[in-house]
Amino acid sequence: MQLYNTLSAEERAIMIDDAGQQRLTLSFYAYAKIQDPQKFRNDLFIAWNALDALGRIYVASEGINAQMSIPEENLEAFRTTLEVYDFMKGIRLNEAVEHDDHSFLKLTIKVRHKIVADGLNDDTFDVTNIGVHLKAKEFNEILDDPNTIVVDFRNHYESEVGHFKGAITPDVETFRESLPIINEQLKDHKDDKNLVMYCTGGIRCEKASAYFKHQGFKNVYQLEGGIINYAKQLKEEGLESKFIGKNFVFDNRLGERITDDIVSQCHQCGKPCDNHTNCENDGCHLLFIQCDECKAAMENCCSTECLEIIHMPLVDQVRLRTGKQVGNKVFRKGKSENLKFKHSGELPETALATAQKPSDIRQKIKVKKVLLGKAEHYYVKAQVGQFTVENHELNVGDKILISGPTTGDQELVLDKIIVNGAETQSAKVGDKVTFEVPFRIRLSDKVYKILD
């Protein structure tokens, strides 16, 4: 039986658009003793694949951690698949502040040693002996207590774009790094301070609270459901937000706005900005903050070196990164000497700018289109793109859509095409077609014919 994806992310995105269903982005976790994680994983894949559920899920003998995208009409059926397991009955599903139909484009369920890597090898440590859960109103109240120390248990690139006021924001790249650092920093306050912690959805704090209780801290608290659930309760109850900025999320959105405050800067020019991106050079793939102006000037690259590389022939790009632990093999977490305005550790609590009100990111109007083919090359100086026609026929006068993760959705009307080296009026399946494209295209881009 098939227990893996057979569609590419691009193919899945097309299917989602064609289906026209509204999808929900949600997350959940549960610590529990799972005897056979591999069987558990396989059973989940079969059940969720049937519901067109997508996402990134980790399972281990200690539980499950999931971030997912689910058709709204399948939500109750999805809940039923969870209720099969006693430890997930009544589980809280953290719904995203901003839903995006393309937040996940594959169903990936992996078996791991632990659902949250902690670097601990202590058999006496009980991960279920957790701290006190606080709802948003209670969390706000305890933050006002002078005996409270609040700690952000996320990584530097997460806290940089948004955090709670007054929080300790460790300059770390992994959760496991933060545990000994905070333990050493607060070792003299095990009895006299409230140790209050938070993270994205609650899973890291769940383990951290148990760890610090194990280390002898008396008053340990955690934000129930993390920042995601906090933001939801703010809206429902009309509460003041003690969080400032954007909440980094681990899906294609890379963030959802909690307040309109921008507290970080473009890492290249210093302009107020909190939009993360990944370097266009697959041999780098650095995660960093980049404003629209720098994105256009640097073509989504983190440095002039990477900008030069993406203009090399693909074969040379592959040769440069062969044998190196780069690209998608390692998620480079936003630290580089090239980033002049990168900040970590102690972070500002005042806004640098106010974000513009976002438009509704759900796709309201479905453009009727058919897939024609894919991009083969882009001639930068001539501003000419080359494409292979794989489906249907292309004619002068056709309105087309060029679409890709970086290019976005760009529409053109063809007034001239070159087919297999000669100017003509139409192209058929198998033809190589070139025409003027007034913007840079990538090899991952697809070309569609827009139908009336």
C-alpha positions as a LaTeX table, in Angstrom:
\begin{tabular}{lrrr}
\hline
Residue & $x$ (\AA) & $y$ (\AA) & $z$ (\AA) \\
\hline
Met1 & 0.00 & 0.00 & 0.00 \\
Gln2 & 1.23 & 3.50 & $-0.89$ \\
Leu3 & 2.57 & 5.29 & 2.19 \\
Tyr4 & 4.32 & 8.24 & 0.60 \\
Asn5 & 3.63 & 11.26 & $-1.63$ \\
Thr6 & 3.53 & 10.76 & $-5.39$ \\
Leu7 & 2.83 & 14.38 & $-6.38$ \\
Ser8 & 5.29 & 17.27 & $-6.43$ \\
Ala9 & 4.56 & 20.45 & $-4.47$ \\
Glu10 & 3.76 & 22.26 & $-7.74$ \\
Glu11 & 1.29 & 19.55 & $-8.84$ \\
Arg12 & $-0.37$ & 19.57 & $-5.43$ \\
Ala13 & $-0.71$ & 23.39 & $-5.52$ \\
Ile14 & $-2.53$ & 23.13 & $-8.85$ \\
Met15 & $-4.88$ & 20.47 & $-7.48$ \\
Ile16 & $-5.67$ & 22.63 & $-4.45$ \\
Asp17 & $-6.48$ & 25.63 & $-6.65$ \\
Asp18 & $-8.63$ & 23.55 & $-8.98$ \\
Ala19 & $-10.54$ & 21.99 & $-6.05$ \\
Gly20 & $-11.52$ & 25.45 & $-4.80$ \\
Gln21 & $-11.85$ & 24.25 & $-1.20$ \\
Gln22 & $-11.06$ & 26.46 & 1.77 \\
Arg23 & $-8.31$ & 24.88 & 3.88 \\
Leu24 & $-7.44$ & 25.31 & 7.55 \\
Thr25 & $-3.87$ & 25.55 & 8.86 \\
Leu26 & $-3.59$ & 24.02 & 12.33 \\
Ser27 & $-1.16$ & 22.41 & 14.73 \\
Phe28 & $-1.29$ & 20.07 & 17.71 \\
Tyr29 & 0.95 & 17.91 & 19.87 \\
Ala30 & 0.67 & 15.27 & 22.55 \\
Tyr31 & 3.22 & 13.57 & 24.78 \\
Ala32 & 2.39 & 9.90 & 25.23 \\
Lys33 & 4.09 & 6.51 & 25.30 \\
Ile34 & 3.79 & 5.00 & 21.82 \\
Gln35 & 4.90 & 1.37 & 21.63 \\
Asp36 & 5.29 & 1.12 & 17.84 \\
Pro37 & 5.94 & 4.57 & 16.29 \\
Gln38 & 6.38 & 3.15 & 12.79 \\
Lys39 & 2.98 & 1.44 & 12.76 \\
Phe40 & 1.44 & 4.56 & 14.32 \\
Arg41 & 3.00 & 6.61 & 11.53 \\
Asn42 & 1.70 & 4.31 & 8.78 \\
Asp43 & $-1.82$ & 4.20 & 10.20 \\
Leu44 & $-1.93$ & 8.01 & 10.35 \\
Phe45 & $-0.68$ & 8.35 & 6.78 \\
Ile46 & $-3.41$ & 6.06 & 5.44 \\
Ala47 & $-6.16$ & 7.85 & 7.39 \\
Trp48 & $-5.00$ & 11.39 & 6.61 \\
Asn49 & $-4.11$ & 10.83 & 2.97 \\
Ala50 & $-7.73$ & 9.79 & 2.38 \\
Leu51 & $-8.87$ & 13.17 & 3.75 \\
Asp52 & $-6.46$ & 15.22 & 1.61 \\
Ala53 & $-4.67$ & 16.29 & 4.80 \\
Leu54 & $-1.21$ & 17.75 & 4.25 \\
Gly55 & 1.53 & 18.77 & 6.66 \\
Arg56 & 4.75 & 18.06 & 8.48 \\
Ile57 & 4.38 & 15.56 & 11.34 \\
Tyr58 & 6.91 & 13.94 & 13.66 \\
Val59 & 6.13 & 10.88 & 15.76 \\
Ala60 & 8.28 & 9.14 & 18.35 \\
Ser61 & 7.96 & 6.85 & 21.31 \\
Glu62 & 7.28 & 10.02 & 23.38 \\
Gly63 & 4.35 & 11.34 & 21.29 \\
Ile64 & 3.36 & 13.36 & 18.23 \\
Asn65 & 4.02 & 16.88 & 16.92 \\
Ala66 & 2.01 & 18.04 & 13.90 \\
Gln67 & 1.57 & 21.14 & 11.73 \\
Met68 & $-1.06$ & 20.58 & 9.06 \\
Ser69 & $-3.35$ & 21.89 & 6.33 \\
Ile70 & $-6.81$ & 20.32 & 6.07 \\
Pro71 & $-9.87$ & 21.00 & 3.89 \\
Glu72 & $-12.34$ & 22.82 & 6.11 \\
Glu73 & $-15.12$ & 20.40 & 5.15 \\
Asn74 & $-13.00$ & 17.46 & 6.37 \\
Leu75 & $-12.25$ & 18.88 & 9.82 \\
Glu76 & $-14.68$ & 16.72 & 11.77 \\
Ala77 & $-13.62$ & 13.59 & 9.89 \\
Phe78 & $-10.04$ & 14.50 & 10.77 \\
Arg79 & $-10.92$ & 14.85 & 14.45 \\
Thr80 & $-12.42$ & 11.37 & 14.29 \\
Thr81 & $-9.06$ & 9.94 & 13.16 \\
Leu82 & $-7.50$ & 11.42 & 16.31 \\
Glu83 & $-10.22$ & 10.16 & 18.66 \\
Val84 & $-9.19$ & 6.59 & 17.80 \\
Tyr85 & $-6.28$ & 7.09 & 20.21 \\
Asp86 & $-7.02$ & 7.60 & 23.91 \\
Phe87 & $-4.20$ & 10.11 & 24.38 \\
Met88 & $-5.61$ & 12.37 & 21.63 \\
Lys89 & $-9.26$ & 12.37 & 22.70 \\
Gly90 & $-10.35$ & 15.99 & 23.12 \\
Ile91 & $-6.97$ & 17.27 & 21.95 \\
Arg92 & $-6.71$ & 21.01 & 21.31 \\
Leu93 & $-6.18$ & 21.93 & 17.66 \\
Asn94 & $-4.41$ & 25.28 & 17.38 \\
Glu95 & $-5.88$ & 27.03 & 14.34 \\
Ala96 & $-3.65$ & 29.55 & 12.61 \\
Val97 & $-4.34$ & 33.26 & 12.88 \\
Glu98 & $-4.08$ & 33.52 & 9.09 \\
His99 & $-5.09$ & 30.56 & 6.93 \\
Asp100 & $-3.37$ & 29.89 & 3.61 \\
Asp101 & $-4.47$ & 27.19 & 1.18 \\
His102 & $-0.81$ & 26.56 & 0.27 \\
Ser103 & 0.68 & 26.47 & 3.79 \\
Phe104 & 1.64 & 22.81 & 3.22 \\
Leu105 & 1.85 & 21.00 & $-0.10$ \\
Lys106 & 2.83 & 17.48 & 0.99 \\
Leu107 & 1.93 & 15.00 & 3.70 \\
Thr108 & 5.17 & 14.14 & 5.46 \\
Ile109 & 5.13 & 11.95 & 8.57 \\
Lys110 & 8.54 & 11.03 & 9.97 \\
Val111 & 9.54 & 8.77 & 12.83 \\
Arg112 & 12.07 & 10.47 & 15.11 \\
His113 & 13.92 & 9.53 & 18.28 \\
Lys114 & 12.09 & 12.41 & 20.01 \\
Ile115 & 9.39 & 14.81 & 18.83 \\
Val116 & 11.38 & 17.67 & 20.38 \\
Ala117 & 15.15 & 17.16 & 20.39 \\
Asp118 & 16.36 & 18.14 & 23.88 \\
Gly119 & 19.86 & 16.65 & 24.12 \\
Leu120 & 18.96 & 15.03 & 27.44 \\
Asn121 & 19.91 & 11.52 & 28.50 \\
Asp122 & 18.31 & 11.39 & 31.94 \\
Asp123 & 16.06 & 8.42 & 32.64 \\
Thr124 & 14.76 & 10.10 & 35.81 \\
Phe125 & 13.35 & 13.05 & 33.86 \\
Asp126 & 9.54 & 12.74 & 33.60 \\
Val127 & 8.30 & 14.73 & 30.59 \\
Thr128 & 4.70 & 14.50 & 31.82 \\
Asn129 & 5.43 & 16.32 & 35.12 \\
Ile130 & 4.74 & 19.72 & 33.61 \\
Gly131 & 4.27 & 23.25 & 34.88 \\
Val132 & 1.02 & 25.14 & 35.31 \\
His133 & $-0.82$ & 25.99 & 32.08 \\
Leu134 & $-1.89$ & 29.64 & 31.76 \\
Lys135 & $-4.54$ & 31.01 & 29.46 \\
Ala136 & $-4.03$ & 34.39 & 27.79 \\
Lys137 & $-5.68$ & 36.47 & 30.55 \\
Glu138 & $-3.75$ & 34.65 & 33.29 \\
Phe139 & $-0.53$ & 34.95 & 31.28 \\
Asn140 & $-0.97$ & 38.71 & 30.95 \\
Glu141 & $-1.59$ & 39.01 & 34.69 \\
Ile142 & 1.47 & 37.03 & 35.74 \\
Leu143 & 3.66 & 39.07 & 33.38 \\
Asp144 & 2.76 & 42.16 & 35.45 \\
Asp145 & 4.06 & 40.47 & 38.62 \\
Pro146 & 7.54 & 41.88 & 39.50 \\
Asn147 & 8.56 & 38.40 & 40.69 \\
Thr148 & 8.06 & 36.95 & 37.20 \\
Ile149 & 10.83 & 36.00 & 34.78 \\
Val150 & 9.52 & 35.25 & 31.27 \\
Val151 & 11.59 & 33.20 & 28.83 \\
Asp152 & 11.17 & 32.72 & 25.08 \\
Phe153 & 12.01 & 29.08 & 24.26 \\
Arg154 & 12.14 & 29.66 & 20.52 \\
Asn155 & 15.19 & 30.25 & 18.34 \\
His156 & 16.84 & 33.57 & 17.45 \\
Tyr157 & 15.23 & 33.89 & 14.02 \\
Glu158 & 11.78 & 33.39 & 15.58 \\
Ser159 & 12.07 & 35.86 & 18.45 \\
Glu160 & 13.67 & 38.52 & 16.24 \\
Val161 & 10.40 & 39.26 & 14.41 \\
Gly162 & 8.16 & 39.09 & 17.49 \\
His163 & 8.27 & 38.37 & 21.23 \\
Phe164 & 6.67 & 39.17 & 24.57 \\
Lys165 & 7.76 & 42.41 & 26.18 \\
Gly166 & 10.39 & 41.88 & 28.85 \\
Ala167 & 11.19 & 38.32 & 27.78 \\
Ile168 & 14.60 & 36.71 & 27.88 \\
Thr169 & 15.29 & 35.76 & 24.24 \\
Pro170 & 18.26 & 33.35 & 24.14 \\
Asp171 & 20.56 & 33.70 & 21.13 \\
Val172 & 20.22 & 30.02 & 20.15 \\
Glu173 & 19.58 & 28.00 & 17.00 \\
Thr174 & 18.01 & 24.96 & 18.69 \\
Phe175 & 15.77 & 24.23 & 21.65 \\
Arg176 & 18.40 & 21.94 & 23.22 \\
Glu177 & 20.84 & 24.86 & 23.46 \\
Ser178 & 18.43 & 26.99 & 25.47 \\
Leu179 & 17.86 & 24.54 & 28.37 \\
Pro180 & 21.37 & 24.66 & 29.95 \\
Ile181 & 21.73 & 28.39 & 29.20 \\
Ile182 & 18.53 & 29.33 & 31.02 \\
Asn183 & 19.22 & 26.84 & 33.83 \\
Glu184 & 22.58 & 28.49 & 34.50 \\
Gln185 & 21.25 & 32.03 & 34.12 \\
Leu186 & 18.38 & 31.50 & 36.59 \\
Lys187 & 19.91 & 28.99 & 39.02 \\
Asp188 & 19.72 & 31.46 & 41.93 \\
His189 & 15.96 & 32.02 & 41.48 \\
Lys190 & 14.57 & 28.51 & 41.86 \\
Asp191 & 12.53 & 29.43 & 44.92 \\
Asp192 & 11.77 & 33.15 & 44.72 \\
Lys193 & 10.70 & 33.79 & 41.12 \\
Asn194 & 7.89 & 32.72 & 38.81 \\
Leu195 & 9.52 & 31.04 & 35.82 \\
Val196 & 7.10 & 31.70 & 32.96 \\
Met197 & 7.76 & 30.37 & 29.46 \\
Tyr198 & 6.28 & 30.43 & 25.99 \\
Cys199 & 6.86 & 29.12 & 22.46 \\
Thr200 & 4.97 & 28.89 & 19.16 \\
Gly201 & 2.34 & 26.25 & 19.90 \\
Gly202 & 3.24 & 24.97 & 23.36 \\
Ile203 & 5.19 & 21.78 & 22.62 \\
Arg204 & 8.66 & 23.09 & 23.48 \\
Cys205 & 7.41 & 24.73 & 26.68 \\
Glu206 & 5.66 & 21.52 & 27.69 \\
Lys207 & 9.01 & 19.76 & 27.78 \\
Ala208 & 10.89 & 22.80 & 29.14 \\
Ser209 & 8.50 & 23.20 & 32.07 \\
Ala210 & 8.99 & 19.54 & 33.03 \\
Tyr211 & 12.75 & 19.95 & 32.71 \\
Phe212 & 12.90 & 22.98 & 35.00 \\
Lys213 & 10.67 & 21.32 & 37.58 \\
His214 & 13.11 & 18.42 & 37.43 \\
Gln215 & 15.93 & 20.94 & 38.04 \\
Gly216 & 14.24 & 22.14 & 41.24 \\
Phe217 & 12.36 & 25.27 & 40.15 \\
Lys218 & 9.30 & 25.66 & 42.38 \\
Asn219 & 7.02 & 28.03 & 40.43 \\
Val220 & 6.95 & 26.96 & 36.78 \\
Tyr221 & 4.31 & 28.18 & 34.33 \\
Gln222 & 3.75 & 27.94 & 30.58 \\
Leu223 & 1.52 & 29.66 & 28.02 \\
Glu224 & $-1.15$ & 27.11 & 27.09 \\
Gly225 & $-1.21$ & 26.52 & 23.35 \\
Gly226 & 1.66 & 28.93 & 22.80 \\
Ile227 & 1.52 & 32.19 & 20.86 \\
Ile228 & $-0.95$ & 30.71 & 18.36 \\
Asn229 & $-3.60$ & 30.03 & 21.00 \\
Tyr230 & $-2.76$ & 33.30 & 22.82 \\
Ala231 & $-3.57$ & 35.29 & 19.67 \\
Lys232 & $-6.86$ & 33.46 & 19.25 \\
Gln233 & $-7.89$ & 34.24 & 22.84 \\
Leu234 & $-6.94$ & 37.90 & 22.42 \\
Lys235 & $-9.51$ & 38.23 & 19.65 \\
Glu236 & $-12.19$ & 36.21 & 21.41 \\
Glu237 & $-11.87$ & 38.04 & 24.73 \\
Gly238 & $-10.75$ & 41.49 & 23.61 \\
Leu239 & $-7.52$ & 41.35 & 25.63 \\
Glu240 & $-4.45$ & 43.55 & 25.37 \\
Ser241 & $-1.56$ & 41.91 & 23.53 \\
Lys242 & 1.64 & 41.71 & 25.56 \\
Phe243 & 3.22 & 40.11 & 22.49 \\
Ile244 & 4.64 & 42.53 & 19.92 \\
Gly245 & 5.20 & 41.78 & 16.24 \\
Lys246 & 4.89 & 38.62 & 14.16 \\
Asn247 & 4.82 & 34.95 & 15.15 \\
Phe248 & 7.25 & 32.85 & 13.06 \\
Val249 & 5.64 & 29.61 & 11.82 \\
Phe250 & 7.20 & 26.56 & 10.20 \\
Asp251 & 5.18 & 26.35 & 6.99 \\
Asn252 & 5.24 & 28.14 & 3.66 \\
Arg253 & 3.89 & 31.35 & 5.24 \\
Leu254 & 6.94 & 31.73 & 7.55 \\
Gly255 & 4.93 & 33.97 & 9.85 \\
Glu256 & 1.53 & 35.25 & 10.95 \\
Arg257 & 0.94 & 38.74 & 12.29 \\
Ile258 & $-0.10$ & 39.16 & 15.93 \\
Thr259 & 0.20 & 42.95 & 16.15 \\
Asp260 & 0.84 & 45.60 & 13.49 \\
Asp261 & 4.24 & 46.40 & 15.02 \\
Ile262 & 7.38 & 45.68 & 13.01 \\
Val263 & 10.26 & 45.14 & 15.46 \\
Ser264 & 12.95 & 43.83 & 13.10 \\
Gln265 & 14.91 & 45.10 & 10.11 \\
Cys266 & 15.75 & 43.96 & 6.61 \\
His267 & 19.05 & 42.16 & 7.11 \\
Gln268 & 20.49 & 43.80 & 3.98 \\
Cys269 & 19.50 & 47.50 & 4.12 \\
Gly270 & 18.17 & 48.02 & 7.65 \\
Lys271 & 14.67 & 49.10 & 6.61 \\
Pro272 & 11.93 & 48.02 & 9.08 \\
Cys273 & 10.79 & 44.61 & 7.86 \\
Asp274 & 9.77 & 41.23 & 9.27 \\
Asn275 & 9.34 & 39.07 & 6.17 \\
His276 & 11.53 & 35.97 & 6.14 \\
Thr277 & 12.75 & 34.38 & 2.94 \\
Asn278 & 15.21 & 31.68 & 1.87 \\
Cys279 & 18.17 & 32.53 & $-0.35$ \\
Glu280 & 17.41 & 31.70 & $-3.99$ \\
Asn281 & 20.76 & 29.92 & $-4.32$ \\
Asp282 & 19.99 & 26.27 & $-3.51$ \\
Gly283 & 23.59 & 25.87 & $-2.42$ \\
Cys284 & 22.93 & 28.39 & 0.36 \\
His285 & 19.20 & 28.43 & 1.20 \\
Leu286 & 19.91 & 30.85 & 4.08 \\
Leu287 & 16.86 & 31.97 & 6.06 \\
Phe288 & 16.90 & 35.76 & 6.45 \\
Ile289 & 14.74 & 38.90 & 6.54 \\
Gln290 & 14.48 & 40.77 & 3.23 \\
Cys291 & 12.38 & 43.78 & 2.22 \\
Asp292 & 10.66 & 44.04 & $-1.17$ \\
Glu293 & 13.25 & 46.48 & $-2.54$ \\
Cys294 & 16.20 & 44.24 & $-1.63$ \\
Lys295 & 14.28 & 41.20 & $-2.89$ \\
Ala296 & 14.00 & 42.85 & $-6.30$ \\
Ala297 & 17.58 & 44.15 & $-6.38$ \\
Met298 & 19.15 & 40.94 & $-5.05$ \\
Glu299 & 16.72 & 38.56 & $-6.81$ \\
Asn300 & 15.93 & 36.84 & $-3.51$ \\
Cys301 & 19.62 & 36.25 & $-2.70$ \\
Cys302 & 21.43 & 36.92 & 0.58 \\
Ser303 & 24.70 & 38.10 & $-0.99$ \\
Thr304 & 26.32 & 39.18 & $-4.25$ \\
Glu305 & 28.12 & 35.81 & $-4.32$ \\
Cys306 & 24.81 & 33.95 & $-4.33$ \\
Leu307 & 23.40 & 36.39 & $-6.89$ \\
Glu308 & 26.27 & 35.53 & $-9.25$ \\
Ile309 & 25.76 & 31.80 & $-8.69$ \\
Ile310 & 22.05 & 31.75 & $-9.61$ \\
His311 & 22.95 & 33.24 & $-13.01$ \\
Met312 & 25.37 & 30.40 & $-13.74$ \\
Pro313 & 24.23 & 27.44 & $-15.85$ \\
Leu314 & 22.44 & 24.87 & $-13.70$ \\
Val315 & 25.16 & 22.28 & $-14.25$ \\
Asp316 & 27.74 & 24.65 & $-12.75$ \\
Gln317 & 25.49 & 25.40 & $-9.77$ \\
Val318 & 25.14 & 21.69 & $-9.06$ \\
Arg319 & 28.89 & 21.21 & $-9.36$ \\
Leu320 & 29.58 & 23.96 & $-6.82$ \\
Arg321 & 27.40 & 22.38 & $-4.14$ \\
Thr322 & 28.19 & 18.71 & $-4.81$ \\
Gly323 & 29.39 & 16.99 & $-1.64$ \\
Lys324 & 28.63 & 19.97 & 0.61 \\
Gln325 & 26.12 & 19.94 & 3.48 \\
Val326 & 24.10 & 22.81 & 2.09 \\
Gly327 & 20.84 & 23.50 & 0.34 \\
Asn328 & 17.86 & 21.51 & 1.52 \\
Lys329 & 20.09 & 19.06 & 3.42 \\
Val330 & 20.65 & 21.64 & 6.17 \\
Phe331 & 18.18 & 24.36 & 7.18 \\
Arg332 & 20.54 & 27.32 & 7.55 \\
Lys333 & 19.06 & 29.33 & 10.37 \\
Gly334 & 19.77 & 32.92 & 9.56 \\
Lys335 & 23.31 & 33.73 & 10.66 \\
Ser336 & 25.86 & 35.00 & 8.18 \\
Glu337 & 28.50 & 37.71 & 8.04 \\
Asn338 & 26.72 & 38.98 & 4.93 \\
Leu339 & 23.69 & 40.04 & 7.00 \\
Lys340 & 24.65 & 43.50 & 8.27 \\
Phe341 & 21.44 & 44.18 & 10.21 \\
Lys342 & 20.87 & 40.81 & 11.86 \\
His343 & 20.00 & 41.04 & 15.59 \\
Ser344 & 19.94 & 38.28 & 18.19 \\
Gly345 & 19.82 & 38.00 & 21.96 \\
Glu346 & 18.55 & 41.20 & 23.59 \\
Leu347 & 15.82 & 42.57 & 21.33 \\
Pro348 & 13.90 & 45.88 & 21.15 \\
Glu349 & 10.47 & 46.27 & 22.70 \\
Thr350 & 9.42 & 49.28 & 20.65 \\
Ala351 & 8.09 & 49.19 & 17.09 \\
Leu352 & 10.30 & 50.40 & 14.25 \\
Ala353 & 7.31 & 50.74 & 11.93 \\
Thr354 & 3.65 & 49.78 & 11.52 \\
Ala355 & 2.71 & 47.02 & 9.11 \\
Gln356 & 0.19 & 47.66 & 6.38 \\
Lys357 & $-3.13$ & 45.92 & 6.84 \\
Pro358 & $-2.88$ & 42.57 & 5.03 \\
Ser359 & $-5.37$ & 41.64 & 2.37 \\
Asp360 & $-7.29$ & 38.40 & 2.70 \\
Ile361 & $-4.76$ & 35.75 & 1.71 \\
Arg362 & $-7.40$ & 33.19 & 0.84 \\
Gln363 & $-7.81$ & 32.82 & $-2.91$ \\
Lys364 & $-11.15$ & 34.42 & $-3.71$ \\
Ile365 & $-11.21$ & 34.23 & $-7.51$ \\
Lys366 & $-10.05$ & 31.07 & $-9.20$ \\
Val367 & $-8.37$ & 31.86 & $-12.53$ \\
Lys368 & $-9.45$ & 29.32 & $-15.10$ \\
Lys369 & $-6.29$ & 28.02 & $-16.67$ \\
Val370 & $-4.64$ & 24.98 & $-18.22$ \\
Leu371 & $-1.03$ & 23.94 & $-17.80$ \\
Leu372 & 1.05 & 24.48 & $-20.95$ \\
Gly373 & 4.56 & 23.61 & $-19.82$ \\
Lys374 & 7.57 & 24.74 & $-17.85$ \\
Ala375 & 10.42 & 27.25 & $-17.96$ \\
Glu376 & 13.70 & 26.07 & $-19.47$ \\
His377 & 15.86 & 29.20 & $-19.46$ \\
Tyr378 & 15.83 & 32.96 & $-18.96$ \\
Tyr379 & 18.13 & 35.24 & $-20.94$ \\
Val380 & 18.66 & 38.13 & $-18.52$ \\
Lys381 & 20.04 & 40.80 & $-20.86$ \\
Ala382 & 17.51 & 40.14 & $-23.62$ \\
Gln383 & 14.66 & 39.59 & $-21.11$ \\
Val384 & 13.55 & 36.53 & $-23.05$ \\
Gly385 & 12.23 & 33.29 & $-21.57$ \\
Gln386 & 12.34 & 29.83 & $-23.11$ \\
Phe387 & 9.63 & 27.26 & $-22.38$ \\
Thr388 & 8.77 & 23.72 & $-23.41$ \\
Val389 & 5.15 & 23.14 & $-24.45$ \\
Glu390 & 4.00 & 19.92 & $-22.78$ \\
Asn391 & 0.21 & 20.24 & $-23.07$ \\
His392 & $-2.28$ & 21.95 & $-25.41$ \\
Glu393 & $-1.45$ & 24.56 & $-28.06$ \\
Leu394 & $-0.02$ & 28.07 & $-27.66$ \\
Asn395 & $-0.89$ & 30.92 & $-30.06$ \\
Val396 & $-0.03$ & 34.57 & $-30.60$ \\
Gly397 & $-2.67$ & 36.60 & $-28.77$ \\
Asp398 & $-3.07$ & 34.07 & $-25.95$ \\
Lys399 & $-3.15$ & 35.37 & $-22.39$ \\
Ile400 & $-0.76$ & 33.35 & $-20.23$ \\
Leu401 & 0.14 & 33.05 & $-16.56$ \\
Ile402 & 3.70 & 32.36 & $-15.40$ \\
Ser403 & 3.72 & 31.09 & $-11.83$ \\
Gly404 & 6.34 & 29.98 & $-9.30$ \\
Pro405 & 7.27 & 30.18 & $-5.59$ \\
Thr406 & 9.50 & 33.23 & $-6.12$ \\
Thr407 & 8.07 & 34.67 & $-9.34$ \\
Gly408 & 4.54 & 34.68 & $-7.95$ \\
Asp409 & 1.71 & 34.95 & $-10.51$ \\
Gln410 & 2.51 & 37.09 & $-13.56$ \\
Glu411 & 0.17 & 37.53 & $-16.54$ \\
Leu412 & 1.17 & 38.33 & $-20.15$ \\
Val413 & $-0.48$ & 38.61 & $-23.55$ \\
Leu414 & 1.69 & 37.14 & $-26.30$ \\
Asp415 & 2.17 & 39.40 & $-29.33$ \\
Lys416 & 5.12 & 37.46 & $-30.73$ \\
Ile417 & 6.55 & 33.96 & $-30.25$ \\
Ile418 & 9.60 & 32.16 & $-31.62$ \\
Val419 & 9.03 & 28.41 & $-32.08$ \\
Asn420 & 12.05 & 26.15 & $-32.61$ \\
Gly421 & 14.07 & 29.15 & $-33.79$ \\
Ala422 & 11.54 & 30.69 & $-36.18$ \\
Glu423 & 8.83 & 33.30 & $-35.68$ \\
Thr424 & 5.37 & 31.81 & $-36.15$ \\
Gln425 & 1.77 & 32.11 & $-34.95$ \\
Ser426 & 1.37 & 28.91 & $-32.91$ \\
Ala427 & 3.22 & 26.18 & $-31.04$ \\
Lys428 & 2.24 & 22.58 & $-30.38$ \\
Val429 & 3.21 & 19.93 & $-27.81$ \\
Gly430 & 6.96 & 19.28 & $-27.86$ \\
Asp431 & 7.93 & 22.69 & $-29.26$ \\
Lys432 & 10.50 & 24.99 & $-27.70$ \\
Val433 & 9.01 & 28.48 & $-27.43$ \\
Thr434 & 10.72 & 31.76 & $-26.62$ \\
Phe435 & 9.15 & 35.17 & $-26.06$ \\
Glu436 & 9.82 & 38.40 & $-24.19$ \\
Val437 & 9.27 & 38.25 & $-20.42$ \\
Pro438 & 9.75 & 41.60 & $-18.59$ \\
Phe439 & 10.62 & 39.91 & $-15.28$ \\
Arg440 & 13.03 & 37.21 & $-14.17$ \\
Ile441 & 11.73 & 33.64 & $-14.32$ \\
Arg442 & 13.08 & 30.47 & $-12.65$ \\
Leu443 & 13.41 & 26.87 & $-13.75$ \\
Ser444 & 10.71 & 25.91 & $-11.23$ \\
Asp445 & 8.16 & 28.21 & $-12.94$ \\
Lys446 & 5.14 & 26.84 & $-14.80$ \\
Val447 & 3.33 & 28.50 & $-17.71$ \\
Tyr448 & $-0.45$ & 28.30 & $-18.10$ \\
Lys449 & $-2.94$ & 29.44 & $-20.72$ \\
Ile450 & $-5.70$ & 31.55 & $-19.17$ \\
Leu451 & $-9.12$ & 30.55 & $-20.42$ \\
Asp452 & $-11.96$ & 33.00 & $-21.02$ \\
\hline
\end{tabular}
